[in-house]
Structure formats: C-alpha cells, structure tokens
Coordinates of C-alpha atoms and ligand atoms in Angstrom, one line a residue:
M1 CA 60.7 -102.8 17.9
K2 CA 58.7 -100.1 19.8
T3 CA 56.5 -102.8 21.4
K4 CA 59.6 -104.8 22.5
C5 CA 61.1 -101.7 24.1
T6 CA 57.8 -100.9 25.9
I7 CA 57.6 -104.5 27.2
I8 CA 61.2 -104.4 28.4
T9 CA 60.5 -101.1 30.2
L10 CA 57.4 -102.4 31.8
L11 CA 59.3 -105.6 32.9
T12 CA 62.1 -103.4 34.4
L13 CA 59.5 -101.3 36.4
L14 CA 57.8 -104.5 37.6
V15 CA 61.1 -106.0 38.8
A16 CA 62.7 -102.9 40.2
G17 CA 59.6 -101.0 41.2
P18 CA 59.3 -97.2 40.9
L19 CA 62.4 -95.4 42.1
S20 CA 61.4 -93.7 45.3
A21 CA 62.8 -93.0 48.7
A22 CA 60.9 -96.1 50.0
T23 CA 63.1 -98.4 47.9
I24 CA 66.4 -97.1 49.2
T25 CA 68.4 -99.7 51.3
P26 CA 68.4 -98.8 54.9
A27 CA 72.1 -98.7 55.8
W28 CA 72.2 -95.7 58.1
K29 CA 71.4 -94.3 61.5
A30 CA 70.5 -90.7 61.6
G31 CA 69.8 -88.3 64.5
V32 CA 68.7 -84.6 64.3
A33 CA 68.6 -81.8 67.0
T34 CA 67.8 -78.2 67.1
V35 CA 68.7 -75.4 69.5
I36 CA 67.6 -71.7 69.6
L37 CA 70.6 -69.4 69.4
T38 CA 68.7 -66.0 69.4
P39 CA 70.2 -63.9 72.1
D40 CA 68.0 -63.3 75.1
Q41 CA 69.2 -59.7 75.4
P42 CA 70.1 -57.0 73.0
M43 CA 73.5 -57.3 71.3
W44 CA 75.7 -55.7 68.8
M45 CA 75.0 -57.3 65.4
A46 CA 77.5 -58.7 62.9
G47 CA 77.9 -58.3 59.2
F48 CA 77.2 -54.6 58.4
A49 CA 79.9 -52.2 59.6
A50 CA 77.6 -49.1 59.5
R51 CA 75.2 -50.1 62.3
T52 CA 75.3 -47.6 65.2
N53 CA 73.2 -49.4 67.8
V54 CA 72.5 -52.7 69.4
S55 CA 69.7 -55.1 68.2
Q56 CA 66.1 -54.3 68.8
G57 CA 64.0 -57.5 68.9
K58 CA 63.8 -60.2 66.4
S59 CA 62.0 -61.2 63.1
T60 CA 62.9 -64.9 63.4
E61 CA 64.6 -67.1 65.8
L62 CA 68.2 -68.0 65.0
Y63 CA 69.0 -71.8 65.1
G64 CA 71.8 -74.2 65.5
K65 CA 71.0 -77.6 64.1
A66 CA 72.9 -80.9 64.0
L67 CA 72.4 -83.8 61.5
C68 CA 74.3 -86.8 62.9
L69 CA 74.8 -89.8 60.6
E70 CA 76.3 -93.2 61.0
D71 CA 76.8 -95.7 58.2
A72 CA 76.5 -99.6 58.4
Q73 CA 80.2 -99.8 59.3
G74 CA 79.8 -97.4 62.3
T75 CA 81.6 -94.5 60.5
R76 CA 80.0 -91.2 61.8
L77 CA 79.5 -87.7 60.4
V78 CA 78.2 -84.7 62.4
I79 CA 77.1 -81.6 60.4
I80 CA 76.3 -78.5 62.4
T81 CA 74.5 -75.7 60.7
L82 CA 74.3 -72.2 62.2
D83 CA 72.1 -69.2 61.5
L84 CA 75.0 -67.0 62.4
I85 CA 77.6 -64.8 60.7
S86 CA 80.6 -67.0 61.2
V87 CA 82.3 -70.2 62.3
P88 CA 85.3 -68.9 64.1
R89 CA 88.3 -71.2 64.2
A90 CA 88.3 -71.2 68.0
L91 CA 84.6 -72.3 68.1
R92 CA 85.3 -75.2 65.7
N93 CA 88.4 -76.2 67.7
G94 CA 86.4 -76.1 71.0
V95 CA 83.5 -78.2 69.7
E96 CA 85.8 -80.6 68.0
A97 CA 87.8 -81.2 71.2
A98 CA 84.7 -81.8 73.3
L99 CA 83.2 -84.2 70.7
R100 CA 86.5 -86.1 70.5
K101 CA 86.6 -86.4 74.3
E102 CA 82.9 -87.3 74.9
H103 CA 82.1 -89.3 71.7
N104 CA 85.4 -90.3 70.3
L105 CA 84.5 -88.4 67.2
P106 CA 87.5 -87.8 65.0
R107 CA 88.3 -84.4 63.4
E108 CA 87.2 -85.4 59.9
A109 CA 83.8 -86.5 61.2
L110 CA 82.7 -82.9 62.1
L111 CA 81.6 -80.3 59.7
M112 CA 80.4 -76.9 60.8
N113 CA 78.8 -74.4 58.4
C114 CA 77.2 -70.9 59.0
S115 CA 74.5 -69.3 56.9
H116 CA 76.4 -65.9 57.2
T117 CA 73.2 -64.1 58.2
H118 CA 74.0 -60.4 58.6
S119 CA 71.3 -60.1 61.2
G120 CA 72.8 -62.2 63.9
P121 CA 74.9 -61.3 67.0
E122 CA 78.6 -60.3 67.0
F123 CA 80.4 -62.9 69.2
T124 CA 84.0 -63.9 70.1
L125 CA 85.8 -66.7 71.8
G126 CA 88.9 -66.4 73.9
D127 CA 91.2 -63.4 73.9
G128 CA 92.8 -63.8 70.4
P129 CA 92.1 -61.7 67.4
L130 CA 88.5 -60.9 66.7
P131 CA 86.8 -63.6 64.6
W132 CA 85.9 -62.6 61.0
P133 CA 83.8 -60.5 60.3
M134 CA 83.3 -58.8 63.7
F135 CA 83.8 -55.2 64.4
G136 CA 84.6 -55.2 68.1
N137 CA 81.9 -52.7 69.2
P138 CA 82.2 -51.5 72.8
A139 CA 80.2 -53.0 75.6
R140 CA 76.8 -51.4 76.1
A141 CA 74.9 -51.4 79.4
G142 CA 72.0 -53.9 79.3
A143 CA 73.4 -55.7 76.3
K144 CA 74.9 -59.2 76.3
S145 CA 78.7 -59.2 75.6
A146 CA 80.2 -60.9 72.6
E147 CA 82.4 -62.9 74.9
D148 CA 79.5 -64.2 77.0
Y149 CA 77.5 -65.2 73.9
G150 CA 80.5 -67.0 72.4
R151 CA 81.1 -69.0 75.6
E152 CA 77.4 -70.0 75.8
L153 CA 77.3 -70.8 72.1
Q154 CA 80.0 -73.4 72.4
E155 CA 78.3 -75.1 75.3
K156 CA 75.0 -75.1 73.4
L157 CA 76.5 -76.7 70.4
I158 CA 78.2 -79.5 72.4
E159 CA 74.8 -80.3 74.0
L160 CA 73.1 -80.0 70.6
V161 CA 75.4 -82.8 69.2
R162 CA 74.8 -84.9 72.4
R163 CA 71.1 -84.8 71.7
G164 CA 71.6 -85.5 68.0
L165 CA 73.7 -88.6 68.7
A166 CA 71.2 -89.8 71.3
S167 CA 68.4 -89.6 68.8
F168 CA 70.0 -92.1 66.3
A169 CA 67.3 -94.1 64.5
P170 CA 67.6 -96.3 61.3
A171 CA 67.4 -94.2 58.2
K172 CA 67.8 -94.1 54.5
L173 CA 69.6 -91.3 52.7
S174 CA 69.3 -90.0 49.2
Y175 CA 70.4 -87.0 47.1
Q176 CA 68.3 -84.8 45.0
H177 CA 68.7 -81.3 43.6
A178 CA 66.9 -78.4 41.9
R179 CA 67.6 -74.8 41.0
C180 CA 66.7 -71.4 42.5
G181 CA 67.3 -68.1 40.8
F182 CA 67.5 -65.1 43.2
A183 CA 71.3 -65.3 43.8
M184 CA 73.1 -62.9 41.4
N185 CA 76.8 -62.2 41.1
R186 CA 77.5 -58.9 42.9
R187 CA 80.7 -57.8 41.2
T188 CA 80.3 -55.2 38.5
L189 CA 83.0 -53.3 36.6
R190 CA 82.2 -49.6 36.8
G191 CA 84.6 -46.7 36.2
G192 CA 87.6 -49.0 36.1
S193 CA 87.1 -51.0 39.4
Y194 CA 84.7 -53.7 40.7
D195 CA 81.8 -52.4 42.8
N196 CA 79.3 -54.3 44.9
F197 CA 76.4 -54.0 42.4
P198 CA 74.1 -56.6 40.7
N199 CA 75.8 -58.2 37.7
P200 CA 73.3 -60.4 35.7
D201 CA 76.2 -61.6 33.5
G202 CA 78.5 -62.7 36.3
F203 CA 79.1 -66.3 37.3
V204 CA 76.5 -67.9 39.7
D205 CA 75.9 -71.3 41.1
Q206 CA 72.1 -71.6 41.5
D207 CA 72.1 -75.3 42.4
V208 CA 70.0 -76.4 45.4
P209 CA 71.5 -79.7 46.6
V210 CA 69.4 -81.6 49.0
L211 CA 70.4 -84.5 51.3
R212 CA 67.2 -86.3 52.2
V213 CA 66.9 -88.4 55.3
D214 CA 63.9 -90.8 55.5
G215 CA 63.0 -93.2 58.3
V216 CA 62.7 -96.8 57.5
D217 CA 59.0 -96.3 57.3
G218 CA 59.6 -94.1 54.3
K219 CA 58.6 -90.9 56.2
L220 CA 60.8 -87.8 55.7
R221 CA 62.7 -86.9 58.8
A222 CA 65.2 -84.2 57.7
V223 CA 66.5 -82.3 54.7
L224 CA 69.9 -80.6 54.5
F225 CA 69.8 -78.2 51.6
G226 CA 72.4 -75.7 50.2
Y227 CA 72.5 -72.4 48.3
A228 CA 75.4 -70.2 47.3
C229 CA 74.3 -66.7 48.2
H230 CA 75.0 -64.1 51.0
N231 CA 72.2 -63.8 53.6
T232 CA 72.1 -60.0 53.2
T233 CA 68.5 -59.3 52.0
V234 CA 67.8 -57.3 55.1
D235 CA 69.9 -54.6 56.9
F236 CA 68.1 -53.6 60.1
Y237 CA 68.3 -54.0 63.8
Q238 CA 66.3 -57.2 64.4
F239 CA 67.7 -60.7 64.7
C240 CA 66.8 -62.7 61.6
G241 CA 67.9 -65.7 59.7
D242 CA 67.3 -63.8 56.4
Y243 CA 66.3 -65.9 53.4
A244 CA 67.9 -69.0 54.8
G245 CA 66.0 -68.7 58.0
Y246 CA 62.8 -68.2 56.2
A247 CA 63.4 -71.1 53.9
Q248 CA 64.0 -73.5 56.8
R249 CA 60.9 -72.2 58.6
D250 CA 58.7 -72.5 55.6
F251 CA 59.8 -76.0 54.7
E252 CA 59.3 -77.1 58.3
L253 CA 55.8 -75.5 58.5
S254 CA 54.9 -77.5 55.4
H255 CA 56.3 -80.7 56.8
P256 CA 55.5 -80.9 60.5
G257 CA 58.0 -82.9 62.4
V258 CA 60.7 -82.6 59.8
T259 CA 64.0 -80.7 60.5
A260 CA 65.3 -78.5 57.7
L261 CA 68.9 -77.5 57.8
F262 CA 70.6 -74.8 55.6
M263 CA 74.2 -75.2 54.3
M264 CA 75.8 -72.1 52.8
G265 CA 77.5 -72.7 49.4
C266 CA 80.3 -70.7 47.8
G267 CA 78.4 -67.4 47.8
G268 CA 81.2 -65.0 48.7
D269 CA 80.5 -62.9 45.6
Q270 CA 76.8 -63.5 45.4
N271 CA 73.9 -61.5 46.8
P272 CA 70.1 -62.0 46.9
Y273 CA 68.4 -59.6 44.5
P274 CA 66.2 -57.6 44.8
R275 CA 67.0 -56.9 48.4
N276 CA 66.6 -54.4 51.4
T277 CA 63.1 -55.3 52.8
S278 CA 61.9 -57.8 55.2
E279 CA 59.3 -58.8 52.7
L280 CA 61.9 -59.7 50.2
A281 CA 63.8 -61.9 52.7
Q282 CA 60.5 -63.8 53.3
L283 CA 59.9 -64.0 49.5
H284 CA 63.4 -65.4 48.8
G285 CA 63.0 -67.8 51.7
R286 CA 59.7 -69.1 50.3
T287 CA 61.3 -69.3 46.8
L288 CA 64.2 -71.4 48.2
A289 CA 61.9 -73.7 50.2
T290 CA 59.8 -74.2 47.0
A291 CA 63.1 -75.2 45.2
V292 CA 63.7 -77.8 47.9
E293 CA 60.2 -79.1 47.3
A294 CA 61.0 -79.2 43.6
A295 CA 64.1 -81.1 44.3
L296 CA 62.1 -83.7 46.3
Q297 CA 60.0 -84.3 43.1
T298 CA 63.1 -85.3 41.1
R299 CA 64.4 -88.8 40.8
P300 CA 66.3 -89.5 44.1
R301 CA 69.8 -90.9 44.0
P302 CA 70.0 -93.5 46.7
L303 CA 73.1 -93.2 49.0
P304 CA 73.9 -96.7 50.3
G305 CA 77.3 -95.5 51.6
P306 CA 79.8 -96.1 52.9
L307 CA 80.8 -92.9 54.5
R308 CA 84.3 -91.7 54.0
S309 CA 85.7 -88.3 55.2
A310 CA 89.0 -86.5 55.3
Y311 CA 90.1 -83.2 56.8
A312 CA 93.4 -81.4 56.4
E313 CA 94.9 -77.9 56.4
V314 CA 96.7 -76.3 53.5
E315 CA 99.0 -73.3 54.0
L316 CA 97.9 -70.3 51.9
N317 CA 100.5 -67.6 51.5
Y318 CA 100.0 -63.8 51.7
D319 CA 101.1 -61.8 48.7
G320 CA 104.2 -60.2 50.4
P321 CA 102.6 -58.2 53.4
P322 CA 102.5 -54.4 53.0
S323 CA 105.5 -52.5 54.3
R324 CA 105.6 -50.4 57.5
T325 CA 105.3 -47.3 55.2
D326 CA 102.1 -48.7 53.7
Y327 CA 100.5 -49.2 57.2
E328 CA 101.7 -45.8 58.4
A329 CA 99.8 -44.3 55.4
K330 CA 96.7 -46.2 56.3
L331 CA 97.0 -45.1 59.9
K332 CA 95.9 -41.6 58.8
S333 CA 92.9 -42.9 57.1
S334 CA 89.5 -41.3 57.9
D335 CA 88.0 -44.8 57.8
K336 CA 88.2 -46.1 61.4
Y337 CA 88.5 -49.7 60.3
E338 CA 91.4 -49.0 57.9
A339 CA 93.2 -47.1 60.7
R340 CA 92.5 -49.9 63.2
Y341 CA 93.8 -52.4 60.7
A342 CA 97.1 -50.4 60.2
R343 CA 97.5 -50.0 64.0
R344 CA 97.1 -53.7 64.6
F345 CA 99.8 -54.8 62.1
L346 CA 102.2 -52.0 63.0
D347 CA 101.9 -53.1 66.6
Q348 CA 102.5 -56.7 65.5
L349 CA 105.6 -55.6 63.5
S350 CA 107.0 -53.8 66.5
R351 CA 106.3 -56.7 68.9
D352 CA 107.4 -59.6 66.7
G353 CA 109.6 -58.0 64.1
K354 CA 107.6 -59.7 61.3
L355 CA 104.2 -60.5 60.1
P356 CA 102.7 -63.9 59.4
G357 CA 103.5 -65.2 55.9
N358 CA 100.8 -67.8 55.6
Y359 CA 97.5 -69.2 57.0
P360 CA 96.3 -72.8 57.6
F361 CA 93.2 -73.2 55.5
P362 CA 90.9 -76.1 56.5
A363 CA 89.7 -78.4 53.6
Q364 CA 87.2 -81.3 54.1
V365 CA 85.9 -84.0 51.7
V366 CA 83.0 -86.3 52.6
Q367 CA 82.1 -89.2 50.2
F368 CA 78.7 -91.0 50.5
G369 CA 80.0 -94.1 48.7
D370 CA 80.6 -93.3 45.1
D371 CA 77.3 -91.5 44.7
L372 CA 77.8 -88.0 46.3
T373 CA 80.9 -86.0 47.2
L374 CA 80.5 -83.2 49.7
V375 CA 83.4 -80.7 49.8
G376 CA 83.6 -78.3 52.8
L377 CA 85.7 -75.2 52.1
A378 CA 86.6 -72.6 54.7
G379 CA 86.2 -68.9 54.5
E380 CA 83.9 -66.7 52.4
T381 CA 84.5 -68.9 49.4
V382 CA 83.6 -67.3 46.0
V383 CA 81.6 -69.1 43.4
D384 CA 84.5 -70.0 41.1
Y385 CA 85.6 -72.8 43.5
A386 CA 82.2 -74.5 43.3
L387 CA 82.0 -74.3 39.5
R388 CA 85.6 -75.6 39.1
L389 CA 85.3 -78.5 41.6
K390 CA 82.0 -79.6 40.2
K391 CA 83.7 -79.9 36.8
E392 CA 86.9 -81.5 38.0
L393 CA 85.9 -84.1 40.7
A394 CA 84.9 -87.5 39.6
G395 CA 81.6 -88.9 40.7
P396 CA 78.0 -88.5 39.7
A397 CA 77.1 -85.8 42.2
V398 CA 79.3 -83.1 43.7
W399 CA 78.2 -80.6 46.4
V400 CA 80.5 -77.8 47.3
A401 CA 79.9 -75.8 50.5
G402 CA 81.8 -72.7 51.5
Y403 CA 81.7 -71.0 55.0
C404 CA 82.8 -74.2 56.7
N405 CA 84.9 -74.9 59.8
D406 CA 86.8 -71.5 59.9
V407 CA 85.3 -68.4 58.3
M408 CA 88.4 -66.2 58.5
G409 CA 87.9 -63.8 55.6
Y410 CA 87.1 -63.9 51.8
I411 CA 88.6 -66.7 49.7
P412 CA 88.9 -65.2 46.3
S413 CA 89.8 -67.1 43.2
R414 CA 92.9 -66.2 41.1
R415 CA 90.6 -64.3 38.8
L416 CA 89.2 -62.1 41.5
L417 CA 92.7 -61.3 42.8
R418 CA 93.6 -60.2 39.4
E419 CA 90.4 -58.1 39.1
G420 CA 90.7 -56.5 42.6
G421 CA 87.8 -54.9 44.4
Y422 CA 86.1 -55.7 47.7
E423 CA 86.3 -59.4 48.2
P424 CA 90.0 -59.9 47.4
C425 CA 91.4 -56.5 48.6
S426 CA 89.5 -53.8 50.3
S427 CA 87.6 -56.1 52.6
M428 CA 90.9 -57.0 54.3
I429 CA 90.7 -53.9 56.5
F430 CA 88.1 -55.7 58.7
S431 CA 90.6 -58.6 59.4
E432 CA 92.6 -58.9 62.6
V433 CA 94.4 -61.9 61.1
H434 CA 95.5 -61.3 57.6
P435 CA 98.2 -58.6 57.1
G436 CA 97.4 -58.3 53.4
P437 CA 95.8 -59.9 50.4
W438 CA 96.3 -63.6 49.5
A439 CA 99.0 -64.6 47.0
P440 CA 97.5 -65.8 43.7
S441 CA 98.7 -69.4 44.4
L442 CA 95.7 -69.9 46.8
E443 CA 93.3 -71.2 44.3
E444 CA 95.7 -74.0 43.0
R445 CA 96.7 -74.9 46.5
I446 CA 93.1 -75.3 47.7
I447 CA 92.0 -77.2 44.6
A448 CA 95.0 -79.5 44.7
K449 CA 94.4 -80.2 48.4
I450 CA 90.7 -81.1 47.7
H451 CA 91.8 -83.5 44.8
E452 CA 94.4 -85.1 47.2
L453 CA 91.9 -85.7 49.9
N454 CA 89.3 -86.9 47.4
D455 CA 91.6 -89.3 45.7
G456 CA 93.0 -90.6 49.0
L457 CA 89.5 -91.5 50.1
R458 CA 88.6 -93.6 47.0
P459 CA 89.0 -97.3 47.7
R460 CA 91.9 -98.8 45.9
P461 CA 90.9 -101.3 43.1
T462 CA 91.6 -104.8 44.2
A463 CA 94.3 -106.5 42.1
N464 CA 93.2 -109.4 39.9
K465 CA 94.4 -112.8 41.2
Ligands
ZN1 ZN1 80.3 -61.9 53.5

C-alpha cells in the first residue's frame, strides 16, 4: 500500500512538476512605479499631537508606489501604497477623477492605502475640514505648507500611475503568506478604563499576506505585502517610513530590481513592541522583511484570475451627536484639541442648525478569481474586522486591509465601542468631521456591505440545460 502511494505521488510530481512560481499560467500584465514623497523642505509632522517643532531631516525616504495589474480579459486594478499618515478622501477623489479621465479607469479599479507612518508630513487638500489625523499647525517660515505638499502629492500620484501603466509587461501572480510577531494589541484595562498599553492577551492579526508578481521568465518583479500594526515605533523629528519603510527597503536591498510595496492591515488597535527607538524600527522592519522571505518559501497559490472588483459606500451613523451643552463644557477644556473640537461643532450648529448624522464609508472588494479575496476597508480599522471577515468570507485566501481610500478616523468594532477608551471615544477630539462617536450599528453595516459586494462579484452558476 505504501509503495503504491509513493508511486502515485511520484507520478503526480512527474506529470505536474514541482509547484513553483515558474509553473503559474501567465495571464496577466503588471506594471510597477515608485516616487519619492519625502518633503524637500522641513514640514510639520503628522501623527503625534505633542510635537512642538517642524521636521529636522530624514532617516529614510518616504515613497509612493503603484502596482498596476490587468488580467487576460483587460480588467485592470491599480493599487497605490503610501508611506504617509493618511489617505484623505479629497486625495482619493482627485486621483480617481484624473485616472478615469486619462485612462478610463473605473472607481472600483483603484485602491489607495497608507502605511500610517507617524513620521511623515502633515498635509491637506482643498479648503474643507482638516484630513484625519492632522493637527493644523501654523505656517512656519522656511517650511513647506501642508496645502502645497497636498497639491504636489496629488500630481505626483497621477504621474506615478501613468508610469506604472506604461510599464505593463506579461506577468504571473501568486499568493503566499507567513506570520510576524511584533504587533501587539495596545488596549489594556487599567483602573476601570482602557489605556494605550501593551496587552499580550488582546486580539492580534499577525498574518503577512504577500501578492507575488513574477515575469514570464520566472523572475520576481514585485511583492505587495501586508501587516496589521501602527507605524509608531519611533517618535522623533525625522521623516521615516518606520518599520514598514525599513521592511520595504530591506527586501529591495536583498532583491535588486524588485519593488516591495507595503499595505497596512486592520492595525487600528495594534502597536509595534518594543518601541521608541530608531534601532527598534529598523529591527521590526528587518523582521517583517524576513517574514516576507519566509512567505516566499511556502507553497504558492497561483492566481490565474479573472480580476473582479467592487466599490461602494455605506452610511455609518453617529450615536446621537452630543448636545450644545456637552460641547460648551468641552470648550472650557485645558486640552487645546478638545476645545478646538467643541468650537468647530458649536460653530457648525450655529451655522447649519444641525450636525451631520452619518458618514459615507468606502468599502472595496477585489477577487483574484476564486483564489484570493482582497478587502479594502476605510479608516483606522481595528483588528476585529480582519479576524471576522477572514472567518466569514468564502474562498481559500482572504486578505483584509484597513487604511484604504478614506482614512477619516478610527473604525472601532461594536466590542470596542462598548469598552470605550481612545480609539472609539477620546480620539474623536482630533476630528474635524465626526461630531461624536459612531453608533454601535457600524460593525454590522460594514460587514453586511462587504458580504453584499463579495457575493455580487461571484459568477452566477450556469443553469443545467
Ligand atoms: Zn492611528
């Protein structure tokens, strides 16, 4: 019996050959492009509210990168990754409109993701509310303004995609994944409330999903990899991509000519630990780059396609905005951000007579045939969404990214709203958009929309004749 099994196994290997990237059917075109986004002048930095000065130099460059794909049917997908704090809605809208006009690229074919590095510049677009999470620091002589950077950024990204699409070449795609351990839940119950403190027993998603792009010659051209963890290892005055920047750099140094792109996962309540030194950011980056190498040693799942994608907005409600009296009490706060928050919404109440009751949350689903489903959630999505969607969505591989398309604030789960603390409640004082916390219905509304988009993309079974 044993001999028979061995013979069958050998025959299978002889017929099918060893499963490697070289055996994947080439059905794709892929293009990659990179642009440096490091400001050429000092700027106020985004992410940590306590900074008192503009930037002083850089530890790493900050990059924007585009991975452009087209399947055998001509369906395209453009993924833009940014070593920046945010993807403001206005930036997504501006890039989307330009790509539609220039390349006839539909809305659902664009996915934008930011690493949420806390060592990048603060920038804005247009004259609407400040994008999240920006602090609106005053102009400083000799420093580039947030408005100028935002305008230049949008133009650079449009040009980036132009170059990415122009570099299309036949390619093969496959999916692999591994694990990496430095992300830890950062919500700890102490003295009756949840503090930002390492919690080794809290929920995590330490998956490292990798989309691998090979040329038809079998040579690696690009890797898009993910991890669910805040880029907050360092808190200093130098521009730096934090662990995600170092991971991309280290992987590219080990693979000359290959582009590595980082896509942030649902790391809204996850921090890298230990943290607070530049050496640790480099170490975490090295560790994550090593995890990507480990993923590449696992059995690849070929992705023959086709590509299917959907994009929609779902209205999320606020939990009954605070009253005028609540805001007036906050107006007296010694915390300048809380006072600013109260002033903004009191002004809005006086001007409009009411406050917004809901917010349009962008949700995106991309299917690589029936082999890989990529979910793009907006906002600072917490880990509960990734864990839940990976369980609930059909299909052999599910990749859930947060920080996509419109990073407008934290997106807590129903559980986090019940528990309270920074992400669901007190962080709101940094927002110029949300008048108060989300209603607990947000989790079910987001999950239901993702199911609806995912089910709608699946090809209908053909009826038997
Ligand atoms: Zn954050």
